[in-house]
Amino acid sequence: MSKTPIKHLAIIMDGNGRWAKNRGLNRSKGHEAGAETIREITTYCASHISIETVTFYAFSTENWKRPKLEVEFLMRLLDTYLKNEIDTYQKHGVRFKAIGCLHQFSKSLQKRIAKTEELTKTNTNLTQVLALNYGSRSEITGAVNKLMAEGKTSVTEKEISAALQTPYTDIDLLIRTSGEQRLSNFLLWQLSYAEFTFTPTLWPDFTAKELDDITIDFEQRSRRFGGL
Ligand code: FPP
């Protein structure tokens, strides 16, 4: 029975639309407010002693089904966010990485992502991963196909883990905001031994203070990883 610190935190950000609706605003305002929350939470994680990686679910493979105008808005917001975020990344020592099928994004957005990764690659306080056009089943299928293309006829768990797009440590804690309690095809493999926290708070209202309370609660939990 051991108490382990959080090294890898994953977050399903949900509730931007409801946050905006509650205020009589357009959904896009909820997404803008949600982007501010990403900054606040990333800054908290960079100052947290044990957290090495924080992975945010920013755009799923299913999100293309949203109205065209909302998808276009999210793409522009992502581009602006990355452009404006460089100062925060450098100030807090944050390395930026993206996972997902990035080739489906516009060439200019792909360039922005690559440039941000390049500019921040030597930062060591925290790795911020944005899951973009990400789906876990697609990631696992890609890993298996990659191993088969290398000529493997049988594979180990270690080989699958290494072939995934996320070569980071297993996730210790998953948080989902807005009261929904589902995984939505997010990091299924990497969440095998994670602890879960579901909060009714809508993502734009989520704060570093609430995350701090959740991390304190996490540190009290006993994780047995199947042992006694
Ligand atoms: C869910 O809210 C949120 C998303 C679509 C993903 C998160 C997106 C952001 C935080 C926007 C900014 C992101 C970046 C990286 C700049 P929802 O629209 O599903 O909310 P609802 O369930 O209340 O409608």
PDB file of C-alpha atoms and ligand atoms in Angstrom:
ATOM      1  CA  MET A   1       0.000   0.000   0.000  1.00  0.00           C
ATOM      2  CA  SER A   2       1.751   3.159  -1.089  1.00  0.00           C
ATOM      3  CA  LYS A   3       0.947   6.814  -1.417  1.00  0.00           C
ATOM      4  CA  THR A   4       2.371   8.140  -4.661  1.00  0.00           C
ATOM      5  CA  PRO A   5       2.711  11.734  -5.776  1.00  0.00           C
ATOM      6  CA  ILE A   6       1.033  12.953  -8.956  1.00  0.00           C
ATOM      7  CA  LYS A   7       3.539  12.889 -11.781  1.00  0.00           C
ATOM      8  CA  HIS A   8       1.098  12.858 -14.664  1.00  0.00           C
ATOM      9  CA  LEU A   9      -2.237  14.643 -14.462  1.00  0.00           C
ATOM     10  CA  ALA A  10      -4.830  14.375 -17.231  1.00  0.00           C
ATOM     11  CA  ILE A  11      -7.844  16.632 -17.602  1.00  0.00           C
ATOM     12  CA  ILE A  12     -11.042  16.323 -19.639  1.00  0.00           C
ATOM     13  CA  MET A  13     -12.152  19.932 -19.891  1.00  0.00           C
ATOM     14  CA  ASP A  14     -15.924  20.010 -20.186  1.00  0.00           C
ATOM     15  CA  GLY A  15     -18.646  22.596 -19.731  1.00  0.00           C
ATOM     16  CA  ASN A  16     -17.521  25.590 -21.796  1.00  0.00           C
ATOM     17  CA  GLY A  17     -20.828  25.674 -23.676  1.00  0.00           C
ATOM     18  CA  ARG A  18     -22.962  25.464 -20.519  1.00  0.00           C
ATOM     19  CA  TRP A  19     -20.842  28.143 -18.837  1.00  0.00           C
ATOM     20  CA  ALA A  20     -21.555  30.514 -21.731  1.00  0.00           C
ATOM     21  CA  LYS A  21     -25.259  29.578 -21.910  1.00  0.00           C
ATOM     22  CA  ASN A  22     -25.695  30.289 -18.177  1.00  0.00           C
ATOM     23  CA  ARG A  23     -24.485  33.816 -18.874  1.00  0.00           C
ATOM     24  CA  GLY A  24     -26.547  34.327 -22.024  1.00  0.00           C
ATOM     25  CA  LEU A  25     -23.356  34.316 -24.089  1.00  0.00           C
ATOM     26  CA  ASN A  26     -22.329  32.654 -27.313  1.00  0.00           C
ATOM     27  CA  ARG A  27     -20.561  29.269 -26.900  1.00  0.00           C
ATOM     28  CA  SER A  28     -17.381  30.813 -28.295  1.00  0.00           C
ATOM     29  CA  LYS A  29     -17.100  32.974 -25.143  1.00  0.00           C
ATOM     30  CA  GLY A  30     -17.081  29.774 -23.099  1.00  0.00           C
ATOM     31  CA  HIS A  31     -14.206  28.399 -25.159  1.00  0.00           C
ATOM     32  CA  GLU A  32     -12.272  31.666 -24.740  1.00  0.00           C
ATOM     33  CA  ALA A  33     -12.779  31.519 -20.984  1.00  0.00           C
ATOM     34  CA  GLY A  34     -11.749  27.841 -21.104  1.00  0.00           C
ATOM     35  CA  ALA A  35      -8.457  28.769 -22.757  1.00  0.00           C
ATOM     36  CA  GLU A  36      -7.745  31.164 -19.850  1.00  0.00           C
ATOM     37  CA  THR A  37      -8.339  28.299 -17.438  1.00  0.00           C
ATOM     38  CA  ILE A  38      -5.786  26.153 -19.293  1.00  0.00           C
ATOM     39  CA  ARG A  39      -3.234  28.898 -18.633  1.00  0.00           C
ATOM     40  CA  GLU A  40      -4.068  29.125 -14.913  1.00  0.00           C
ATOM     41  CA  ILE A  41      -3.938  25.355 -14.425  1.00  0.00           C
ATOM     42  CA  THR A  42      -0.709  24.965 -16.421  1.00  0.00           C
ATOM     43  CA  THR A  43       0.958  27.661 -14.323  1.00  0.00           C
ATOM     44  CA  TYR A  44      -0.167  25.881 -11.144  1.00  0.00           C
ATOM     45  CA  CYS A  45       1.194  22.546 -12.432  1.00  0.00           C
ATOM     46  CA  ALA A  46       4.546  24.143 -13.342  1.00  0.00           C
ATOM     47  CA  SER A  47       4.945  25.282  -9.739  1.00  0.00           C
ATOM     48  CA  HIS A  48       3.781  21.961  -8.249  1.00  0.00           C
ATOM     49  CA  ILE A  49       6.717  19.982  -6.995  1.00  0.00           C
ATOM     50  CA  SER A  50       5.748  16.505  -8.254  1.00  0.00           C
ATOM     51  CA  ILE A  51       3.743  17.164 -11.432  1.00  0.00           C
ATOM     52  CA  GLU A  52       5.904  16.507 -14.512  1.00  0.00           C
ATOM     53  CA  THR A  53       3.215  16.277 -17.199  1.00  0.00           C
ATOM     54  CA  VAL A  54      -0.293  17.651 -17.607  1.00  0.00           C
ATOM     55  CA  THR A  55      -2.356  16.436 -20.554  1.00  0.00           C
ATOM     56  CA  PHE A  56      -5.465  18.371 -21.602  1.00  0.00           C
ATOM     57  CA  TYR A  57      -8.169  16.968 -23.906  1.00  0.00           C
ATOM     58  CA  ALA A  58      -8.568  19.990 -26.160  1.00  0.00           C
ATOM     59  CA  PHE A  59     -10.138  18.538 -29.340  1.00  0.00           C
ATOM     60  CA  SER A  60     -11.348  14.986 -29.853  1.00  0.00           C
ATOM     61  CA  THR A  61     -11.685  13.080 -33.130  1.00  0.00           C
ATOM     62  CA  GLU A  62     -15.462  13.358 -32.537  1.00  0.00           C
ATOM     63  CA  ASN A  63     -15.410  17.177 -32.166  1.00  0.00           C
ATOM     64  CA  TRP A  64     -15.401  17.594 -35.977  1.00  0.00           C
ATOM     65  CA  LYS A  65     -19.139  16.744 -35.761  1.00  0.00           C
ATOM     66  CA  ARG A  66     -19.816  20.147 -34.159  1.00  0.00           C
ATOM     67  CA  PRO A  67     -21.208  22.981 -36.309  1.00  0.00           C
ATOM     68  CA  LYS A  68     -18.643  24.201 -38.858  1.00  0.00           C
ATOM     69  CA  LEU A  69     -18.539  27.695 -37.331  1.00  0.00           C
ATOM     70  CA  GLU A  70     -17.712  26.311 -33.875  1.00  0.00           C
ATOM     71  CA  VAL A  71     -14.962  24.054 -35.278  1.00  0.00           C
ATOM     72  CA  GLU A  72     -13.489  27.010 -37.194  1.00  0.00           C
ATOM     73  CA  PHE A  73     -13.617  29.126 -34.055  1.00  0.00           C
ATOM     74  CA  LEU A  74     -11.832  26.437 -32.015  1.00  0.00           C
ATOM     75  CA  MET A  75      -9.081  26.199 -34.661  1.00  0.00           C
ATOM     76  CA  ARG A  76      -8.549  29.991 -34.609  1.00  0.00           C
ATOM     77  CA  LEU A  77      -8.600  30.021 -30.816  1.00  0.00           C
ATOM     78  CA  LEU A  78      -5.979  27.286 -30.670  1.00  0.00           C
ATOM     79  CA  ASP A  79      -3.756  29.219 -33.064  1.00  0.00           C
ATOM     80  CA  THR A  80      -4.104  32.450 -31.050  1.00  0.00           C
ATOM     81  CA  TYR A  81      -3.630  30.597 -27.773  1.00  0.00           C
ATOM     82  CA  LEU A  82      -0.337  29.046 -28.913  1.00  0.00           C
ATOM     83  CA  LYS A  83       0.891  32.353 -30.346  1.00  0.00           C
ATOM     84  CA  ASN A  84       0.133  34.231 -27.101  1.00  0.00           C
ATOM     85  CA  GLU A  85       1.296  31.450 -24.823  1.00  0.00           C
ATOM     86  CA  ILE A  86       5.012  31.520 -25.614  1.00  0.00           C
ATOM     87  CA  ASP A  87       5.764  34.067 -22.859  1.00  0.00           C
ATOM     88  CA  THR A  88       3.942  31.964 -20.261  1.00  0.00           C
ATOM     89  CA  TYR A  89       5.702  28.781 -21.436  1.00  0.00           C
ATOM     90  CA  GLN A  90       9.124  30.420 -21.199  1.00  0.00           C
ATOM     91  CA  LYS A  91       8.436  32.232 -17.918  1.00  0.00           C
ATOM     92  CA  HIS A  92       7.278  29.043 -16.173  1.00  0.00           C
ATOM     93  CA  GLY A  93       9.640  26.585 -17.884  1.00  0.00           C
ATOM     94  CA  VAL A  94       6.880  24.703 -19.713  1.00  0.00           C
ATOM     95  CA  ARG A  95       7.601  22.433 -22.667  1.00  0.00           C
ATOM     96  CA  PHE A  96       4.651  22.191 -25.075  1.00  0.00           C
ATOM     97  CA  LYS A  97       3.789  18.963 -26.911  1.00  0.00           C
ATOM     98  CA  ALA A  98       0.796  17.975 -29.050  1.00  0.00           C
ATOM     99  CA  ILE A  99      -0.636  14.496 -29.570  1.00  0.00           C
ATOM    100  CA  GLY A 100      -3.322  13.398 -32.036  1.00  0.00           C
ATOM    101  CA  CYS A 101      -3.799  13.228 -35.808  1.00  0.00           C
ATOM    102  CA  LEU A 102      -2.337  16.646 -36.507  1.00  0.00           C
ATOM    103  CA  HIS A 103      -2.155  16.178 -40.288  1.00  0.00           C
ATOM    104  CA  GLN A 104      -5.910  16.873 -40.513  1.00  0.00           C
ATOM    105  CA  PHE A 105      -5.365  20.451 -39.355  1.00  0.00           C
ATOM    106  CA  SER A 106      -4.556  23.319 -41.724  1.00  0.00           C
ATOM    107  CA  LYS A 107      -0.920  23.660 -42.754  1.00  0.00           C
ATOM    108  CA  SER A 108      -0.619  26.965 -40.873  1.00  0.00           C
ATOM    109  CA  LEU A 109      -1.942  25.447 -37.639  1.00  0.00           C
ATOM    110  CA  GLN A 110       0.412  22.474 -38.034  1.00  0.00           C
ATOM    111  CA  LYS A 111       3.259  24.969 -38.435  1.00  0.00           C
ATOM    112  CA  ARG A 112       2.183  26.865 -35.309  1.00  0.00           C
ATOM    113  CA  ILE A 113       2.130  23.620 -33.310  1.00  0.00           C
ATOM    114  CA  ALA A 114       5.566  22.540 -34.583  1.00  0.00           C
ATOM    115  CA  LYS A 115       7.036  26.000 -33.928  1.00  0.00           C
ATOM    116  CA  THR A 116       5.683  26.067 -30.361  1.00  0.00           C
ATOM    117  CA  GLU A 117       7.115  22.602 -29.701  1.00  0.00           C
ATOM    118  CA  GLU A 118      10.475  23.713 -31.084  1.00  0.00           C
ATOM    119  CA  LEU A 119      10.625  26.992 -29.110  1.00  0.00           C
ATOM    120  CA  THR A 120       9.823  25.305 -25.799  1.00  0.00           C
ATOM    121  CA  LYS A 121      11.680  22.009 -26.194  1.00  0.00           C
ATOM    122  CA  THR A 122      14.393  22.745 -23.632  1.00  0.00           C
ATOM    123  CA  ASN A 123      12.006  23.778 -20.827  1.00  0.00           C
ATOM    124  CA  THR A 124      12.055  21.312 -17.951  1.00  0.00           C
ATOM    125  CA  ASN A 125       9.610  22.365 -15.189  1.00  0.00           C
ATOM    126  CA  LEU A 126       6.560  20.800 -16.813  1.00  0.00           C
ATOM    127  CA  THR A 127       5.411  19.223 -20.058  1.00  0.00           C
ATOM    128  CA  GLN A 128       2.021  20.505 -21.167  1.00  0.00           C
ATOM    129  CA  VAL A 129       0.447  18.088 -23.646  1.00  0.00           C
ATOM    130  CA  LEU A 130      -2.557  19.167 -25.694  1.00  0.00           C
ATOM    131  CA  ALA A 131      -4.542  16.271 -27.153  1.00  0.00           C
ATOM    132  CA  LEU A 132      -5.693  17.621 -30.522  1.00  0.00           C
ATOM    133  CA  ASN A 133      -7.830  15.605 -32.917  1.00  0.00           C
ATOM    134  CA  TYR A 134      -7.095  12.818 -30.486  1.00  0.00           C
ATOM    135  CA  GLY A 135      -8.884   9.492 -30.019  1.00  0.00           C
ATOM    136  CA  SER A 136      -7.507   6.729 -27.855  1.00  0.00           C
ATOM    137  CA  ARG A 137      -8.720   3.769 -29.927  1.00  0.00           C
ATOM    138  CA  SER A 138      -7.146   5.332 -32.993  1.00  0.00           C
ATOM    139  CA  GLU A 139      -3.896   5.835 -31.052  1.00  0.00           C
ATOM    140  CA  ILE A 140      -3.808   2.184 -29.901  1.00  0.00           C
ATOM    141  CA  THR A 141      -4.687   0.931 -33.400  1.00  0.00           C
ATOM    142  CA  GLY A 142      -1.887   3.083 -34.843  1.00  0.00           C
ATOM    143  CA  ALA A 143       0.591   1.665 -32.344  1.00  0.00           C
ATOM    144  CA  VAL A 144      -0.319  -1.939 -33.193  1.00  0.00           C
ATOM    145  CA  ASN A 145      -0.119  -1.240 -36.946  1.00  0.00           C
ATOM    146  CA  LYS A 146       3.271   0.407 -36.471  1.00  0.00           C
ATOM    147  CA  LEU A 147       4.600  -2.650 -34.639  1.00  0.00           C
ATOM    148  CA  MET A 148       3.194  -5.004 -37.322  1.00  0.00           C
ATOM    149  CA  ALA A 149       4.851  -2.898 -40.041  1.00  0.00           C
ATOM    150  CA  GLU A 150       8.123  -3.479 -38.189  1.00  0.00           C
ATOM    151  CA  GLY A 151       7.536  -7.198 -38.702  1.00  0.00           C
ATOM    152  CA  LYS A 152       6.331  -8.098 -35.197  1.00  0.00           C
ATOM    153  CA  THR A 153       3.891 -10.992 -34.988  1.00  0.00           C
ATOM    154  CA  SER A 154       3.383 -10.745 -31.258  1.00  0.00           C
ATOM    155  CA  VAL A 155       3.871  -7.739 -29.011  1.00  0.00           C
ATOM    156  CA  THR A 156       4.413  -6.963 -25.337  1.00  0.00           C
ATOM    157  CA  GLU A 157       2.646  -4.320 -23.227  1.00  0.00           C
ATOM    158  CA  LYS A 158       5.943  -2.450 -23.046  1.00  0.00           C
ATOM    159  CA  GLU A 159       6.222  -2.362 -26.837  1.00  0.00           C
ATOM    160  CA  ILE A 160       2.659  -1.093 -27.227  1.00  0.00           C
ATOM    161  CA  SER A 161       3.276   1.614 -24.586  1.00  0.00           C
ATOM    162  CA  ALA A 162       6.418   2.731 -26.411  1.00  0.00           C
ATOM    163  CA  ALA A 163       4.642   2.840 -29.781  1.00  0.00           C
ATOM    164  CA  LEU A 164       1.823   5.100 -28.553  1.00  0.00           C
ATOM    165  CA  GLN A 165       1.830   8.838 -29.337  1.00  0.00           C
ATOM    166  CA  THR A 166       2.182   9.516 -25.611  1.00  0.00           C
ATOM    167  CA  PRO A 167       5.597   8.341 -24.453  1.00  0.00           C
ATOM    168  CA  TYR A 168       4.913   9.825 -21.021  1.00  0.00           C
ATOM    169  CA  THR A 169       4.459   8.105 -17.674  1.00  0.00           C
ATOM    170  CA  ASP A 170       1.152   6.409 -16.847  1.00  0.00           C
ATOM    171  CA  ILE A 171      -1.507   8.810 -15.630  1.00  0.00           C
ATOM    172  CA  ASP A 172      -1.871   9.131 -11.866  1.00  0.00           C
ATOM    173  CA  LEU A 173      -4.977  11.285 -11.711  1.00  0.00           C
ATOM    174  CA  LEU A 174      -7.740  12.072 -14.193  1.00  0.00           C
ATOM    175  CA  ILE A 175     -10.054  15.019 -13.593  1.00  0.00           C
ATOM    176  CA  ARG A 176     -13.227  15.618 -15.599  1.00  0.00           C
ATOM    177  CA  THR A 177     -15.174  18.812 -15.087  1.00  0.00           C
ATOM    178  CA  SER A 178     -18.878  19.635 -15.556  1.00  0.00           C
ATOM    179  CA  GLY A 179     -20.356  16.610 -13.783  1.00  0.00           C
ATOM    180  CA  GLU A 180     -20.152  14.161 -16.709  1.00  0.00           C
ATOM    181  CA  GLN A 181     -18.666  10.811 -15.724  1.00  0.00           C
ATOM    182  CA  ARG A 182     -17.258   9.205 -18.843  1.00  0.00           C
ATOM    183  CA  LEU A 183     -13.909   8.808 -20.587  1.00  0.00           C
ATOM    184  CA  SER A 184     -14.898   9.855 -24.118  1.00  0.00           C
ATOM    185  CA  ASN A 185     -12.118   7.840 -25.794  1.00  0.00           C
ATOM    186  CA  PHE A 186      -9.350   9.635 -23.846  1.00  0.00           C
ATOM    187  CA  LEU A 187      -6.051   7.873 -23.013  1.00  0.00           C
ATOM    188  CA  LEU A 188      -7.683   4.468 -22.352  1.00  0.00           C
ATOM    189  CA  TRP A 189      -4.364   2.610 -22.177  1.00  0.00           C
ATOM    190  CA  GLN A 190      -2.547   5.207 -20.068  1.00  0.00           C
ATOM    191  CA  LEU A 191      -5.403   5.483 -17.538  1.00  0.00           C
ATOM    192  CA  SER A 192      -5.266   1.805 -16.515  1.00  0.00           C
ATOM    193  CA  TYR A 193      -4.207   2.541 -12.913  1.00  0.00           C
ATOM    194  CA  ALA A 194      -5.309   6.161 -12.601  1.00  0.00           C
ATOM    195  CA  GLU A 195      -7.430   7.612  -9.826  1.00  0.00           C
ATOM    196  CA  PHE A 196     -10.483   9.570 -11.033  1.00  0.00           C
ATOM    197  CA  THR A 197     -12.033  12.807  -9.800  1.00  0.00           C
ATOM    198  CA  PHE A 198     -15.273  14.128 -11.264  1.00  0.00           C
ATOM    199  CA  THR A 199     -16.228  17.665 -10.317  1.00  0.00           C
ATOM    200  CA  PRO A 200     -19.470  19.496 -11.164  1.00  0.00           C
ATOM    201  CA  THR A 201     -17.491  22.701 -11.767  1.00  0.00           C
ATOM    202  CA  LEU A 202     -17.728  23.895 -15.371  1.00  0.00           C
ATOM    203  CA  TRP A 203     -14.274  24.137 -16.959  1.00  0.00           C
ATOM    204  CA  PRO A 204     -14.092  27.975 -17.193  1.00  0.00           C
ATOM    205  CA  ASP A 205     -14.873  28.128 -13.437  1.00  0.00           C
ATOM    206  CA  PHE A 206     -12.228  25.548 -12.488  1.00  0.00           C
ATOM    207  CA  THR A 207      -9.415  27.171 -10.494  1.00  0.00           C
ATOM    208  CA  ALA A 208      -5.913  26.430  -9.229  1.00  0.00           C
ATOM    209  CA  LYS A 209      -7.454  26.425  -5.720  1.00  0.00           C
ATOM    210  CA  GLU A 210      -9.841  23.585  -6.631  1.00  0.00           C
ATOM    211  CA  LEU A 211      -6.983  21.671  -8.252  1.00  0.00           C
ATOM    212  CA  ASP A 212      -4.921  22.178  -5.121  1.00  0.00           C
ATOM    213  CA  ASP A 213      -7.776  20.721  -3.000  1.00  0.00           C
ATOM    214  CA  ILE A 214      -8.033  17.753  -5.396  1.00  0.00           C
ATOM    215  CA  THR A 215      -4.283  17.078  -5.259  1.00  0.00           C
ATOM    216  CA  ILE A 216      -4.359  17.160  -1.434  1.00  0.00           C
ATOM    217  CA  ASP A 217      -7.234  14.630  -1.518  1.00  0.00           C
ATOM    218  CA  PHE A 218      -5.310  12.485  -4.035  1.00  0.00           C
ATOM    219  CA  GLU A 219      -2.269  12.394  -1.785  1.00  0.00           C
ATOM    220  CA  GLN A 220      -4.414  10.814   0.968  1.00  0.00           C
ATOM    221  CA  ARG A 221      -5.553   7.970  -1.298  1.00  0.00           C
ATOM    222  CA  SER A 222      -3.902   4.568  -1.049  1.00  0.00           C
ATOM    223  CA  ARG A 223      -3.075   3.169  -4.456  1.00  0.00           C
ATOM    224  CA  ARG A 224      -2.483  -0.558  -4.400  1.00  0.00           C
ATOM    225  CA  PHE A 225      -1.996  -1.213  -8.147  1.00  0.00           C
ATOM    226  CA  GLY A 226      -3.720  -4.573  -7.664  1.00  0.00           C
ATOM    227  CA  GLY A 227      -1.614  -5.535  -4.623  1.00  0.00           C
ATOM    228  CA  LEU A 228      -2.626  -5.544  -0.963  1.00  0.00           C
TER     229      LEU A 228
HETATM  230  C1  FPP B   1     -15.899  21.097 -23.902  1.00  0.00           C
HETATM  231  O1  FPP B   1     -16.852  22.103 -23.671  1.00  0.00           O
HETATM  232  C2  FPP B   1     -14.644  21.581 -24.264  1.00  0.00           C
HETATM  233  C3  FPP B   1     -13.977  21.352 -25.445  1.00  0.00           C
HETATM  234  C4  FPP B   1     -14.559  21.349 -26.797  1.00  0.00           C
HETATM  235  C5  FPP B   1     -12.556  21.097 -25.349  1.00  0.00           C
HETATM  236  C6  FPP B   1     -11.776  22.144 -24.627  1.00  0.00           C
HETATM  237  C7  FPP B   1     -11.619  23.381 -25.387  1.00  0.00           C
HETATM  238  C8  FPP B   1     -11.203  24.528 -24.827  1.00  0.00           C
HETATM  239  C9  FPP B   1     -10.833  24.669 -23.398  1.00  0.00           C
HETATM  240  C10 FPP B   1     -11.122  25.704 -25.730  1.00  0.00           C
HETATM  241  C11 FPP B   1      -9.780  26.265 -25.853  1.00  0.00           C
HETATM  242  C12 FPP B   1      -8.730  25.284 -26.154  1.00  0.00           C
HETATM  243  C13 FPP B   1      -7.494  25.630 -26.534  1.00  0.00           C
HETATM  244  C14 FPP B   1      -6.423  24.626 -26.544  1.00  0.00           C
HETATM  245  C15 FPP B   1      -7.175  26.987 -26.927  1.00  0.00           C
HETATM  246  P1  FPP B   1     -18.229  21.868 -24.377  1.00  0.00           P
HETATM  247  O2  FPP B   1     -18.317  22.792 -25.537  1.00  0.00           O
HETATM  248  O3  FPP B   1     -18.415  20.415 -24.703  1.00  0.00           O
HETATM  249  O4  FPP B   1     -19.198  22.286 -23.226  1.00  0.00           O
HETATM  250  P2  FPP B   1     -20.723  21.812 -23.031  1.00  0.00           P
HETATM  251  O5  FPP B   1     -20.682  20.315 -22.795  1.00  0.00           O
HETATM  252  O6  FPP B   1     -21.170  22.582 -21.825  1.00  0.00           O
HETATM  253  O7  FPP B   1     -21.464  22.182 -24.293  1.00  0.00           O
END
